[in-house]
Amino acid sequence: MLDLDDLDALPRLGWVSPSPCTPEPQTARRLGLASLHIKRDDQLEQLHGGTKTRKLDHLLATQPWRDAPSWVSMGAIGSGHLVALTEAARQLDRHLFAHLFWEPPSPSILDNLAFVASGPTTLRFTVARTRLGLRNPELLLSSVTADGVVIPPGATGPEGLVAMARAGLELAEQVRSGALPEPDVLVCPWGTGGTAAGLAEGLRLAGLSTRVVGVSAVEWALSHPARVQSVLRQASRALERAGISTPKGREPAGVEVVRSQLGAGYADPTPASQLAVHELSALGLAADSVYSGKAWAWLAASAAELRGKHVVFWFTPHRGHLPREWDWFDRLPENLRRRLRRPERPGPTRRRLLLGLASVGAVAALGVRVTGYDRMTDWSGVVLARWEAEAVAAVAEALLPPASSGPGPTPEQVAANVDAFLRGMPAATLREVHAMFVLLEHGTPLGLSLRRVTRLPVEARLAFLDRLQSYGGLLAIARRSIRDLCLLGYWQDPRTWSSIGYGGPRLPRQHRPRYDELLAPPNALPAGVVS
Amino acid sequence: MIFDTNALPLPIKLRADLVIVGSGAGGSTVAMEASAAGLSTVVLEAGGFIPPSSMTQREEQMLPRLLYANGGQVTSDKAVHIHQGRAVGGSTVHNINLCKRIPAPILDDWRRTRGLEHLPPERWAELYGEAEVLIGVRPVPRTRWNRHNRLLEAGCDQLGWKGSGLSHNRSGCAGSGFCLLGCAHDAKNNAVRVLLPRAIAAGTQVLTHCRAIRVLHDGSQVHGVEAVALDARTREPLGRVVVEAPRLCLSASATGTPALLLRSRVPDPGGETGTTLRIHPALVAAGVFAEPVRAWDGIPQTFECTEWLDFDAVHRGAEAPDEAGKRTWIVPAFAHPVGTATMMPGQGDAHRALMQQYEHLAVFTGMIHDVTVGTVRPSGDLEHRIDYWPVDADRRELAFGMAASARLLLAAGAERVVIPTDPPTLVRSPADADALADLDLWPHRLDITAVHPMGSVPMGDDPSLAAVDSRGAHHHVDGLWVADGSLFPSSIGGPPQLSIYALGLHVGRAIVASG
């Protein structure tokens, strides 16, 4: 059985002293646990706290990183690993070349990004993780690039694994001191795997038989059983290389990786993880919905399984709000700035690429449905594509009264009116509007027709729209939305008003106030401008 | 002065004594108080400045300029429409000028449950007195009531139900009937006409097309606000705007304010921020009369039916009574052709036939004093997500309100009442109308509309529960204030603008007094 002293000979910067392990009796009672303790790595003093501090404490004390003037690493735009590295670079007067890939932004992710952009860093951005790896294989395969020495993603190299084994020993020491009972289960997030694997090794070395559960925040490729075993082997070998002899005859360390909380994929928050963030916030913990939120969500969802057990939740994020420079956004690479301004635009990730290919195949199988829009060749709308405008016109033709019933706009004019109305709508709303048009125009197979809506006869269009209404749910909402847009495009036209007795605007004849005296003169700057 | 950020060099950074997010009833009143006391004040407004001279009285042109999301804001399940202002002056530019005080039983309830040391009922009375003088609140003379409102009065008389005239903050009103699209006649005594000119004369600077996205703070002290300038036409971000200030007042509405606080990770141990949204949901019933009503013509909403409001009963105990018919406020509600067309069910000739009754329609709405709590969360930097679906007691109250509206329309002489289900439900007798109270409501069965989001950052004296105290000061971050309808600890059962002006006076003075 080992203890912390046995690792004292290993090089480290001395940034880490034991983090508190705080009891949460009320939550334990609510969940039916014998006890619940939260290992508060956010309280680690250096680098704004967080478990990454532990890994860098060992890694940056080791060559070649110790003396390198610059480091290179990669992570998602909200990477906690890059946050810790940025702060380490600032404290040790180094420079960090950070290669970023996309994840859906959230407040905590943008907080991290703003901090990284505000530090001694040079940022580069590639949308997709896979493309980043293909373009820069040296980030994964080499130890040095033209910019500096490479720090592995998540700092999950041998030094990081040893650091986390040390953390396991630290917990065991707290158990021995009576700060908490021996845990039956330890719950932590699983990303690159270093935290869970290192902790499992440390607990095993300390003689504890705690079950370590890593809640996966990453896809199957990074959390499948062979990958888990590989990381565990790395941890074991790293300890051996560091001269830590493992007790003979003892069961190898194990981590049970659960994938039930992943949701749509890496960095996509789930309702449960968002709720978890809220619950953790009530305990005074600033959690993220990507890692710690999903780990807590598993704990909360597994209360029945964990009933009566002593549980430790390893809280890995850094402390709350990070400082930032006011112009951090302008320090980002142009392609990332562009992307953040329109985060809704789907990136060419592998999953989306596959979905896209599948869609194209499906379309090909159904016949050519995406060409041949020639009704409105001079379309000059801003929001709607030409085919969408033709869809509006086709639906307007079916839903609105015929021209013979009285004066009014043509279906093409209705489409133009709809386009004008949609300008300036929130991005999320416009995304839904575009999706609605896809559903509408290409949803005809639901009605057993292979022809798209714009090619159906008017009566068949109407029947299809009625059918959408009867299906309910999203289909009915889509039908109602496009109906309302068509009505808006139609009844705004003054030619339609006389038929209903509406007189239209009654603007005052005399001068109307312009409040010019409130307006700043052209080219004037506000008082108080500092830059 | 008013500066359009579209004309400023970007990025830009300013310093001020106080920065205010939002220029509606709350923000403009705080600006007036603070600048009069000598604080250099900057107001950030996400919308543009739309003076009466540029108001066209056309729905398709004015709704996108005056309303958030062009008037298309909905809850995440698209089942409830929520209209909110987005322009210099906020919702005071497009509202109908109704002014009512919060009923005494609600204020007493708040004192009992939330403390509100700095806002006891007697303080509210003083503030209301001042605000009413400031914005010229007066009863609308009976001679100015249009036929639409007189029909509601007639319905009340016929049924023996309680009802009375309403007070508005308007002067010089031409009665054009286009209040919802902004007043081209400049007859609204609103933030633009009354408060901002005073604030600007005292030095306030307003930055338009500027959306605040994050509170700058270190967990215990506010340092300012980070914002983006938005393209006036496309609403796409143009560049960063940062205002450094030791005081920040959020008056960004009951959706914008909590979204900003949550996005900025402002401490809130009680977890109330954004989780207690009320909206006053409403359903409508449309009566078809033999004689023309021309409901759009003249001053809207000058008469109310209060038969089914019993604030004493609702706020007497710990829980609202289960029985429906105690939380419904009925007023006339009408729209111009686009609004009416989208409200009417059906399509093609059937819809056209309904629209041809337009001149003969009177529409009453039953708006409820809701107990449902919805949530607001940030969605990216620029948007927010609202989740709200009425709980069972509120669904029953909504159905009751619709039934009562139908009863009133029939009593006033309607030949039939159209309930905008799809296909429409026609009501021809009081018995049919009463049966509406048993109507089951599910998402999308009927259009639920709301115009009064509130209560999403409720004030309270206990810092372990409430985020903000009864001065509007944040309990956990010094220099951070809130002054808008978010502060109400519950729904208030009536139009909120007068109470928000009053809160603006109260919070503005507290900011000045805080030094």
PDB file of C-alpha atoms in Angstrom, chain A residues 105-112 114 271 274-275 278 281-284 286-288 317-322 324-330 340-344 382 398-402 405-407 417 420-432 462-463 465-466 469 473-474 476-477 479-481 483-485 487-494 496-497 499-521 523-531, chain B residues 1-3 7-9 11-16 42 49 51-60 63-64 68-72 74 76-78 81 86 174-178 181 184-186 192-194 196-197 200-201 205 207 214-219 226 233-242 244 262-265 268-273 275 294 296-298 336-338 341-349 351-352 355-359 377-383 420 422 444 447:
ATOM      1  CA  PRO A 105     -21.015  27.809 -27.397  1.00  0.00           C
ATOM      2  CA  SER A 106     -22.524  28.286 -23.971  1.00  0.00           C
ATOM      3  CA  PRO A 107     -21.798  30.959 -21.366  1.00  0.00           C
ATOM      4  CA  SER A 108     -19.156  28.824 -19.633  1.00  0.00           C
ATOM      5  CA  ILE A 109     -17.545  27.871 -22.929  1.00  0.00           C
ATOM      6  CA  LEU A 110     -17.318  31.496 -24.023  1.00  0.00           C
ATOM      7  CA  ASP A 111     -15.923  32.398 -20.597  1.00  0.00           C
ATOM      8  CA  ASN A 112     -13.103  29.924 -21.125  1.00  0.00           C
ATOM      9  CA  ALA A 114     -12.370  34.726 -23.626  1.00  0.00           C
ATOM     10  CA  PRO A 271     -31.626  18.572 -20.489  1.00  0.00           C
ATOM     11  CA  GLN A 274     -28.377  21.440 -17.787  1.00  0.00           C
ATOM     12  CA  LEU A 275     -30.504  20.552 -14.791  1.00  0.00           C
ATOM     13  CA  HIS A 278     -28.498  24.142 -11.922  1.00  0.00           C
ATOM     14  CA  SER A 281     -25.034  25.782  -8.725  1.00  0.00           C
ATOM     15  CA  ALA A 282     -27.378  25.496  -5.758  1.00  0.00           C
ATOM     16  CA  LEU A 283     -24.503  23.776  -3.945  1.00  0.00           C
ATOM     17  CA  GLY A 284     -22.247  26.709  -4.794  1.00  0.00           C
ATOM     18  CA  ALA A 286     -19.945  26.537 -11.017  1.00  0.00           C
ATOM     19  CA  ALA A 287     -20.274  23.487 -13.210  1.00  0.00           C
ATOM     20  CA  ASP A 288     -20.224  23.054 -16.977  1.00  0.00           C
ATOM     21  CA  PRO A 317     -13.892  22.410 -13.337  1.00  0.00           C
ATOM     22  CA  HIS A 318     -11.964  25.528 -12.494  1.00  0.00           C
ATOM     23  CA  ARG A 319     -13.452  28.261 -10.305  1.00  0.00           C
ATOM     24  CA  GLY A 320     -16.262  30.467 -11.661  1.00  0.00           C
ATOM     25  CA  HIS A 321     -15.863  33.604 -13.705  1.00  0.00           C
ATOM     26  CA  LEU A 322     -12.436  34.116 -15.314  1.00  0.00           C
ATOM     27  CA  ARG A 324     -10.700  38.635 -19.640  1.00  0.00           C
ATOM     28  CA  GLU A 325      -9.540  41.534 -21.743  1.00  0.00           C
ATOM     29  CA  TRP A 326     -12.323  43.690 -23.126  1.00  0.00           C
ATOM     30  CA  ASP A 327     -11.204  43.132 -26.721  1.00  0.00           C
ATOM     31  CA  TRP A 328     -10.861  39.340 -26.396  1.00  0.00           C
ATOM     32  CA  PHE A 329     -13.275  38.746 -29.231  1.00  0.00           C
ATOM     33  CA  ASP A 330     -11.156  40.766 -31.619  1.00  0.00           C
ATOM     34  CA  LEU A 340     -19.295  32.668 -33.386  1.00  0.00           C
ATOM     35  CA  ARG A 341     -21.367  35.354 -35.010  1.00  0.00           C
ATOM     36  CA  ARG A 342     -23.377  32.630 -36.722  1.00  0.00           C
ATOM     37  CA  PRO A 343     -23.064  29.668 -34.400  1.00  0.00           C
ATOM     38  CA  GLU A 344     -26.164  28.151 -35.852  1.00  0.00           C
ATOM     39  CA  VAL A 382     -32.677  38.280 -48.696  1.00  0.00           C
ATOM     40  CA  ALA A 398     -53.373  26.725 -52.369  1.00  0.00           C
ATOM     41  CA  LEU A 399     -54.309  28.445 -49.096  1.00  0.00           C
ATOM     42  CA  LEU A 400     -55.327  31.948 -50.094  1.00  0.00           C
ATOM     43  CA  PRO A 401     -58.445  33.002 -51.938  1.00  0.00           C
ATOM     44  CA  PRO A 402     -58.136  32.838 -55.739  1.00  0.00           C
ATOM     45  CA  SER A 405     -62.356  36.582 -55.442  1.00  0.00           C
ATOM     46  CA  GLY A 406     -60.995  40.124 -55.390  1.00  0.00           C
ATOM     47  CA  PRO A 407     -57.901  42.263 -55.797  1.00  0.00           C
ATOM     48  CA  ASN A 417     -43.677  40.193 -48.568  1.00  0.00           C
ATOM     49  CA  ALA A 420     -39.228  41.226 -46.211  1.00  0.00           C
ATOM     50  CA  PHE A 421     -40.985  40.394 -42.936  1.00  0.00           C
ATOM     51  CA  LEU A 422     -38.445  37.726 -41.983  1.00  0.00           C
ATOM     52  CA  ARG A 423     -35.451  40.040 -42.274  1.00  0.00           C
ATOM     53  CA  GLY A 424     -33.825  40.651 -38.915  1.00  0.00           C
ATOM     54  CA  MET A 425     -35.547  37.705 -37.207  1.00  0.00           C
ATOM     55  CA  PRO A 426     -33.398  35.944 -34.568  1.00  0.00           C
ATOM     56  CA  ALA A 427     -31.035  33.390 -36.068  1.00  0.00           C
ATOM     57  CA  ALA A 428     -32.649  30.497 -34.215  1.00  0.00           C
ATOM     58  CA  THR A 429     -36.072  31.437 -35.574  1.00  0.00           C
ATOM     59  CA  LEU A 430     -34.757  31.676 -39.124  1.00  0.00           C
ATOM     60  CA  ARG A 431     -33.105  28.289 -38.742  1.00  0.00           C
ATOM     61  CA  GLU A 432     -36.491  26.848 -37.850  1.00  0.00           C
ATOM     62  CA  LEU A 462     -54.091  21.636 -50.301  1.00  0.00           C
ATOM     63  CA  ALA A 463     -54.707  17.994 -49.471  1.00  0.00           C
ATOM     64  CA  LEU A 465     -51.300  20.661 -46.170  1.00  0.00           C
ATOM     65  CA  ASP A 466     -54.482  19.321 -44.603  1.00  0.00           C
ATOM     66  CA  GLN A 469     -52.408  19.416 -39.960  1.00  0.00           C
ATOM     67  CA  GLY A 473     -46.892  17.777 -33.663  1.00  0.00           C
ATOM     68  CA  LEU A 474     -44.119  19.434 -35.628  1.00  0.00           C
ATOM     69  CA  ALA A 476     -48.928  20.706 -37.828  1.00  0.00           C
ATOM     70  CA  ILE A 477     -46.797  23.527 -36.424  1.00  0.00           C
ATOM     71  CA  ARG A 479     -48.264  23.938 -41.635  1.00  0.00           C
ATOM     72  CA  ARG A 480     -49.676  26.562 -39.265  1.00  0.00           C
ATOM     73  CA  SER A 481     -46.516  28.667 -39.482  1.00  0.00           C
ATOM     74  CA  ARG A 483     -50.195  29.481 -43.307  1.00  0.00           C
ATOM     75  CA  ASP A 484     -49.638  32.472 -41.036  1.00  0.00           C
ATOM     76  CA  LEU A 485     -46.734  33.726 -43.137  1.00  0.00           C
ATOM     77  CA  LEU A 487     -51.730  35.373 -44.551  1.00  0.00           C
ATOM     78  CA  LEU A 488     -49.282  38.043 -43.402  1.00  0.00           C
ATOM     79  CA  GLY A 489     -47.958  38.418 -46.933  1.00  0.00           C
ATOM     80  CA  TYR A 490     -51.486  38.683 -48.294  1.00  0.00           C
ATOM     81  CA  TRP A 491     -53.436  40.857 -45.852  1.00  0.00           C
ATOM     82  CA  GLN A 492     -50.711  43.489 -45.547  1.00  0.00           C
ATOM     83  CA  ASP A 493     -51.510  44.521 -49.104  1.00  0.00           C
ATOM     84  CA  PRO A 494     -53.857  47.557 -49.145  1.00  0.00           C
ATOM     85  CA  THR A 496     -57.199  43.458 -49.862  1.00  0.00           C
ATOM     86  CA  TRP A 497     -58.582  45.950 -47.344  1.00  0.00           C
ATOM     87  CA  SER A 499     -63.182  43.841 -49.214  1.00  0.00           C
ATOM     88  CA  ILE A 500     -63.265  43.811 -45.398  1.00  0.00           C
ATOM     89  CA  GLY A 501     -64.118  47.465 -44.826  1.00  0.00           C
ATOM     90  CA  TYR A 502     -60.740  48.394 -43.364  1.00  0.00           C
ATOM     91  CA  GLY A 503     -59.683  51.966 -44.058  1.00  0.00           C
ATOM     92  CA  GLY A 504     -55.935  51.636 -43.458  1.00  0.00           C
ATOM     93  CA  PRO A 505     -53.564  54.145 -41.887  1.00  0.00           C
ATOM     94  CA  ARG A 506     -54.817  57.441 -40.510  1.00  0.00           C
ATOM     95  CA  LEU A 507     -51.635  59.425 -40.313  1.00  0.00           C
ATOM     96  CA  PRO A 508     -51.770  62.991 -39.050  1.00  0.00           C
ATOM     97  CA  ARG A 509     -51.794  65.652 -41.726  1.00  0.00           C
ATOM     98  CA  GLN A 510     -49.675  68.160 -39.859  1.00  0.00           C
ATOM     99  CA  HIS A 511     -46.002  67.857 -38.982  1.00  0.00           C
ATOM    100  CA  ARG A 512     -45.156  64.868 -36.828  1.00  0.00           C
ATOM    101  CA  PRO A 513     -42.436  65.157 -34.158  1.00  0.00           C
ATOM    102  CA  ARG A 514     -39.022  63.902 -35.205  1.00  0.00           C
ATOM    103  CA  TYR A 515     -37.282  64.452 -31.855  1.00  0.00           C
ATOM    104  CA  ASP A 516     -34.211  65.620 -33.751  1.00  0.00           C
ATOM    105  CA  GLU A 517     -33.009  67.433 -30.648  1.00  0.00           C
ATOM    106  CA  LEU A 518     -32.376  64.064 -28.990  1.00  0.00           C
ATOM    107  CA  LEU A 519     -30.145  62.767 -31.787  1.00  0.00           C
ATOM    108  CA  ALA A 520     -26.374  63.080 -31.731  1.00  0.00           C
ATOM    109  CA  PRO A 521     -24.924  65.071 -34.639  1.00  0.00           C
ATOM    110  CA  ASN A 523     -19.896  61.736 -36.751  1.00  0.00           C
ATOM    111  CA  ALA A 524     -20.168  62.680 -33.066  1.00  0.00           C
ATOM    112  CA  LEU A 525     -18.702  60.273 -30.527  1.00  0.00           C
ATOM    113  CA  PRO A 526     -20.245  59.632 -27.134  1.00  0.00           C
ATOM    114  CA  ALA A 527     -18.570  61.207 -24.132  1.00  0.00           C
ATOM    115  CA  GLY A 528     -16.451  58.812 -22.110  1.00  0.00           C
ATOM    116  CA  VAL A 529     -14.904  56.916 -25.021  1.00  0.00           C
ATOM    117  CA  VAL A 530     -11.588  55.470 -23.872  1.00  0.00           C
ATOM    118  CA  SER A 531     -10.657  53.435 -26.955  1.00  0.00           C
TER     119      SER A 531
ATOM    120  CA  MET B   1     -27.932  62.249 -26.917  1.00  0.00           C
ATOM    121  CA  ILE B   2     -28.944  59.187 -28.897  1.00  0.00           C
ATOM    122  CA  PHE B   3     -26.087  57.513 -30.795  1.00  0.00           C
ATOM    123  CA  ALA B   7     -22.499  54.933 -37.133  1.00  0.00           C
ATOM    124  CA  LEU B   8     -19.799  54.534 -34.453  1.00  0.00           C
ATOM    125  CA  PRO B   9     -16.265  53.170 -34.924  1.00  0.00           C
ATOM    126  CA  PRO B  11     -15.017  48.075 -31.319  1.00  0.00           C
ATOM    127  CA  ILE B  12     -15.586  50.877 -28.869  1.00  0.00           C
ATOM    128  CA  LYS B  13     -15.083  51.179 -25.139  1.00  0.00           C
ATOM    129  CA  LEU B  14     -16.633  53.793 -22.856  1.00  0.00           C
ATOM    130  CA  ARG B  15     -16.537  54.675 -19.191  1.00  0.00           C
ATOM    131  CA  ALA B  16     -19.473  55.998 -17.216  1.00  0.00           C
ATOM    132  CA  VAL B  42     -25.133  55.408 -20.663  1.00  0.00           C
ATOM    133  CA  PHE B  49     -35.005  55.014 -32.247  1.00  0.00           C
ATOM    134  CA  PRO B  51     -39.852  58.783 -33.631  1.00  0.00           C
ATOM    135  CA  PRO B  52     -43.516  59.438 -34.516  1.00  0.00           C
ATOM    136  CA  SER B  53     -42.412  60.930 -37.827  1.00  0.00           C
ATOM    137  CA  SER B  54     -41.274  57.490 -39.028  1.00  0.00           C
ATOM    138  CA  MET B  55     -44.316  55.548 -37.856  1.00  0.00           C
ATOM    139  CA  THR B  56     -46.351  54.295 -40.798  1.00  0.00           C
ATOM    140  CA  GLN B  57     -49.307  52.555 -39.113  1.00  0.00           C
ATOM    141  CA  ARG B  58     -48.590  49.510 -41.286  1.00  0.00           C
ATOM    142  CA  GLU B  59     -48.370  46.197 -39.422  1.00  0.00           C
ATOM    143  CA  GLU B  60     -45.769  44.580 -41.651  1.00  0.00           C
ATOM    144  CA  LEU B  63     -44.121  45.143 -35.913  1.00  0.00           C
ATOM    145  CA  PRO B  64     -40.547  44.182 -36.931  1.00  0.00           C
ATOM    146  CA  TYR B  68     -38.606  41.552 -30.333  1.00  0.00           C
ATOM    147  CA  ALA B  69     -38.229  38.838 -33.004  1.00  0.00           C
ATOM    148  CA  ASN B  70     -40.369  40.954 -35.342  1.00  0.00           C
ATOM    149  CA  GLY B  71     -43.348  40.073 -33.164  1.00  0.00           C
ATOM    150  CA  GLY B  72     -42.746  36.354 -33.617  1.00  0.00           C
ATOM    151  CA  VAL B  74     -42.791  32.108 -28.987  1.00  0.00           C
ATOM    152  CA  SER B  76     -39.781  26.742 -27.036  1.00  0.00           C
ATOM    153  CA  ASP B  77     -42.740  24.500 -27.927  1.00  0.00           C
ATOM    154  CA  LYS B  78     -44.260  27.305 -30.059  1.00  0.00           C
ATOM    155  CA  HIS B  81     -46.820  33.837 -28.275  1.00  0.00           C
ATOM    156  CA  ARG B  86     -37.596  46.344 -28.868  1.00  0.00           C
ATOM    157  CA  ALA B 174     -56.561  61.644 -32.113  1.00  0.00           C
ATOM    158  CA  GLY B 175     -58.231  58.269 -31.612  1.00  0.00           C
ATOM    159  CA  SER B 176     -56.716  56.795 -34.764  1.00  0.00           C
ATOM    160  CA  GLY B 177     -56.665  53.350 -33.168  1.00  0.00           C
ATOM    161  CA  PHE B 178     -53.099  52.469 -34.168  1.00  0.00           C
ATOM    162  CA  LEU B 181     -48.096  50.112 -34.031  1.00  0.00           C
ATOM    163  CA  ALA B 184     -47.716  58.622 -35.157  1.00  0.00           C
ATOM    164  CA  HIS B 185     -49.656  61.396 -33.418  1.00  0.00           C
ATOM    165  CA  ASP B 186     -47.181  61.441 -30.499  1.00  0.00           C
ATOM    166  CA  VAL B 192     -39.769  58.569 -25.390  1.00  0.00           C
ATOM    167  CA  ARG B 193     -42.023  61.568 -24.906  1.00  0.00           C
ATOM    168  CA  VAL B 194     -41.650  62.147 -21.160  1.00  0.00           C
ATOM    169  CA  LEU B 196     -35.808  60.217 -22.130  1.00  0.00           C
ATOM    170  CA  PRO B 197     -35.878  63.905 -23.145  1.00  0.00           C
ATOM    171  CA  ILE B 200     -30.847  63.273 -22.240  1.00  0.00           C
ATOM    172  CA  ALA B 201     -31.082  66.935 -21.269  1.00  0.00           C
ATOM    173  CA  GLN B 205     -26.298  58.995 -23.634  1.00  0.00           C
ATOM    174  CA  LEU B 207     -26.606  53.783 -27.684  1.00  0.00           C
ATOM    175  CA  ARG B 214     -22.623  39.891 -20.563  1.00  0.00           C
ATOM    176  CA  VAL B 215     -22.296  41.531 -17.175  1.00  0.00           C
ATOM    177  CA  LEU B 216     -18.651  42.198 -16.359  1.00  0.00           C
ATOM    178  CA  HIS B 217     -18.068  41.262 -12.741  1.00  0.00           C
ATOM    179  CA  ASP B 218     -15.651  39.412 -10.502  1.00  0.00           C
ATOM    180  CA  GLY B 219     -18.231  37.582  -8.447  1.00  0.00           C
ATOM    181  CA  GLU B 226     -20.100  43.840 -22.658  1.00  0.00           C
ATOM    182  CA  ARG B 233     -31.300  45.992 -40.995  1.00  0.00           C
ATOM    183  CA  THR B 234     -30.122  42.411 -40.595  1.00  0.00           C
ATOM    184  CA  ARG B 235     -29.597  42.369 -36.794  1.00  0.00           C
ATOM    185  CA  GLU B 236     -26.253  40.672 -37.318  1.00  0.00           C
ATOM    186  CA  PRO B 237     -23.364  41.597 -34.999  1.00  0.00           C
ATOM    187  CA  LEU B 238     -21.116  44.396 -36.215  1.00  0.00           C
ATOM    188  CA  GLY B 239     -18.633  44.747 -33.379  1.00  0.00           C
ATOM    189  CA  ARG B 240     -18.007  44.873 -29.662  1.00  0.00           C
ATOM    190  CA  VAL B 241     -19.135  47.644 -27.333  1.00  0.00           C
ATOM    191  CA  VAL B 242     -17.849  47.693 -23.764  1.00  0.00           C
ATOM    192  CA  GLU B 244     -16.955  50.124 -17.925  1.00  0.00           C
ATOM    193  CA  LEU B 262     -27.514  33.674 -16.262  1.00  0.00           C
ATOM    194  CA  ARG B 263     -25.255  34.107 -19.285  1.00  0.00           C
ATOM    195  CA  SER B 264     -22.914  36.164 -17.100  1.00  0.00           C
ATOM    196  CA  ARG B 265     -22.915  33.573 -14.337  1.00  0.00           C
ATOM    197  CA  ASP B 268     -27.526  33.313  -7.314  1.00  0.00           C
ATOM    198  CA  PRO B 269     -27.477  30.758  -4.484  1.00  0.00           C
ATOM    199  CA  GLY B 270     -31.277  30.736  -4.320  1.00  0.00           C
ATOM    200  CA  GLY B 271     -31.500  29.747  -7.975  1.00  0.00           C
ATOM    201  CA  GLU B 272     -34.560  31.913  -8.647  1.00  0.00           C
ATOM    202  CA  THR B 273     -33.123  33.879 -11.552  1.00  0.00           C
ATOM    203  CA  THR B 275     -37.042  30.199 -13.065  1.00  0.00           C
ATOM    204  CA  ARG B 294     -65.192  48.789 -36.595  1.00  0.00           C
ATOM    205  CA  TRP B 296     -59.941  49.099 -34.779  1.00  0.00           C
ATOM    206  CA  ASP B 297     -61.351  52.614 -34.895  1.00  0.00           C
ATOM    207  CA  GLY B 298     -60.835  54.811 -31.809  1.00  0.00           C
ATOM    208  CA  HIS B 336     -55.513  45.229 -37.664  1.00  0.00           C
ATOM    209  CA  PRO B 337     -55.963  42.905 -40.675  1.00  0.00           C
ATOM    210  CA  VAL B 338     -52.739  40.888 -40.441  1.00  0.00           C
ATOM    211  CA  ALA B 341     -56.139  37.092 -40.193  1.00  0.00           C
ATOM    212  CA  THR B 342     -53.485  35.060 -38.406  1.00  0.00           C
ATOM    213  CA  MET B 343     -55.739  34.694 -35.365  1.00  0.00           C
ATOM    214  CA  MET B 344     -58.669  33.392 -37.419  1.00  0.00           C
ATOM    215  CA  PRO B 345     -58.613  29.649 -38.123  1.00  0.00           C
ATOM    216  CA  GLY B 346     -58.943  27.947 -41.482  1.00  0.00           C
ATOM    217  CA  GLN B 347     -57.786  28.687 -44.963  1.00  0.00           C
ATOM    218  CA  GLY B 348     -59.028  29.500 -48.438  1.00  0.00           C
ATOM    219  CA  ASP B 349     -62.648  30.499 -48.850  1.00  0.00           C
ATOM    220  CA  HIS B 351     -60.946  31.902 -43.890  1.00  0.00           C
ATOM    221  CA  ARG B 352     -61.934  34.583 -46.355  1.00  0.00           C
ATOM    222  CA  MET B 355     -62.336  37.857 -42.629  1.00  0.00           C
ATOM    223  CA  GLN B 356     -65.282  39.365 -44.438  1.00  0.00           C
ATOM    224  CA  GLN B 357     -66.906  39.699 -41.026  1.00  0.00           C
ATOM    225  CA  TYR B 358     -63.942  41.858 -39.932  1.00  0.00           C
ATOM    226  CA  GLU B 359     -65.944  45.082 -39.722  1.00  0.00           C
ATOM    227  CA  ARG B 377     -32.490  30.794 -20.241  1.00  0.00           C
ATOM    228  CA  PRO B 378     -29.874  32.356 -22.480  1.00  0.00           C
ATOM    229  CA  SER B 379     -29.475  30.859 -25.932  1.00  0.00           C
ATOM    230  CA  GLY B 380     -26.142  31.866 -27.337  1.00  0.00           C
ATOM    231  CA  ASP B 381     -25.061  35.466 -26.893  1.00  0.00           C
ATOM    232  CA  LEU B 382     -27.988  37.160 -28.550  1.00  0.00           C
ATOM    233  CA  GLU B 383     -31.076  35.169 -27.779  1.00  0.00           C
ATOM    234  CA  PRO B 420     -60.486  30.174 -33.045  1.00  0.00           C
ATOM    235  CA  ASP B 422     -59.275  24.784 -36.172  1.00  0.00           C
ATOM    236  CA  HIS B 444     -51.537  24.418 -30.273  1.00  0.00           C
ATOM    237  CA  ASP B 447     -53.429  30.473 -29.736  1.00  0.00           C
TER     238      ASP B 447
END
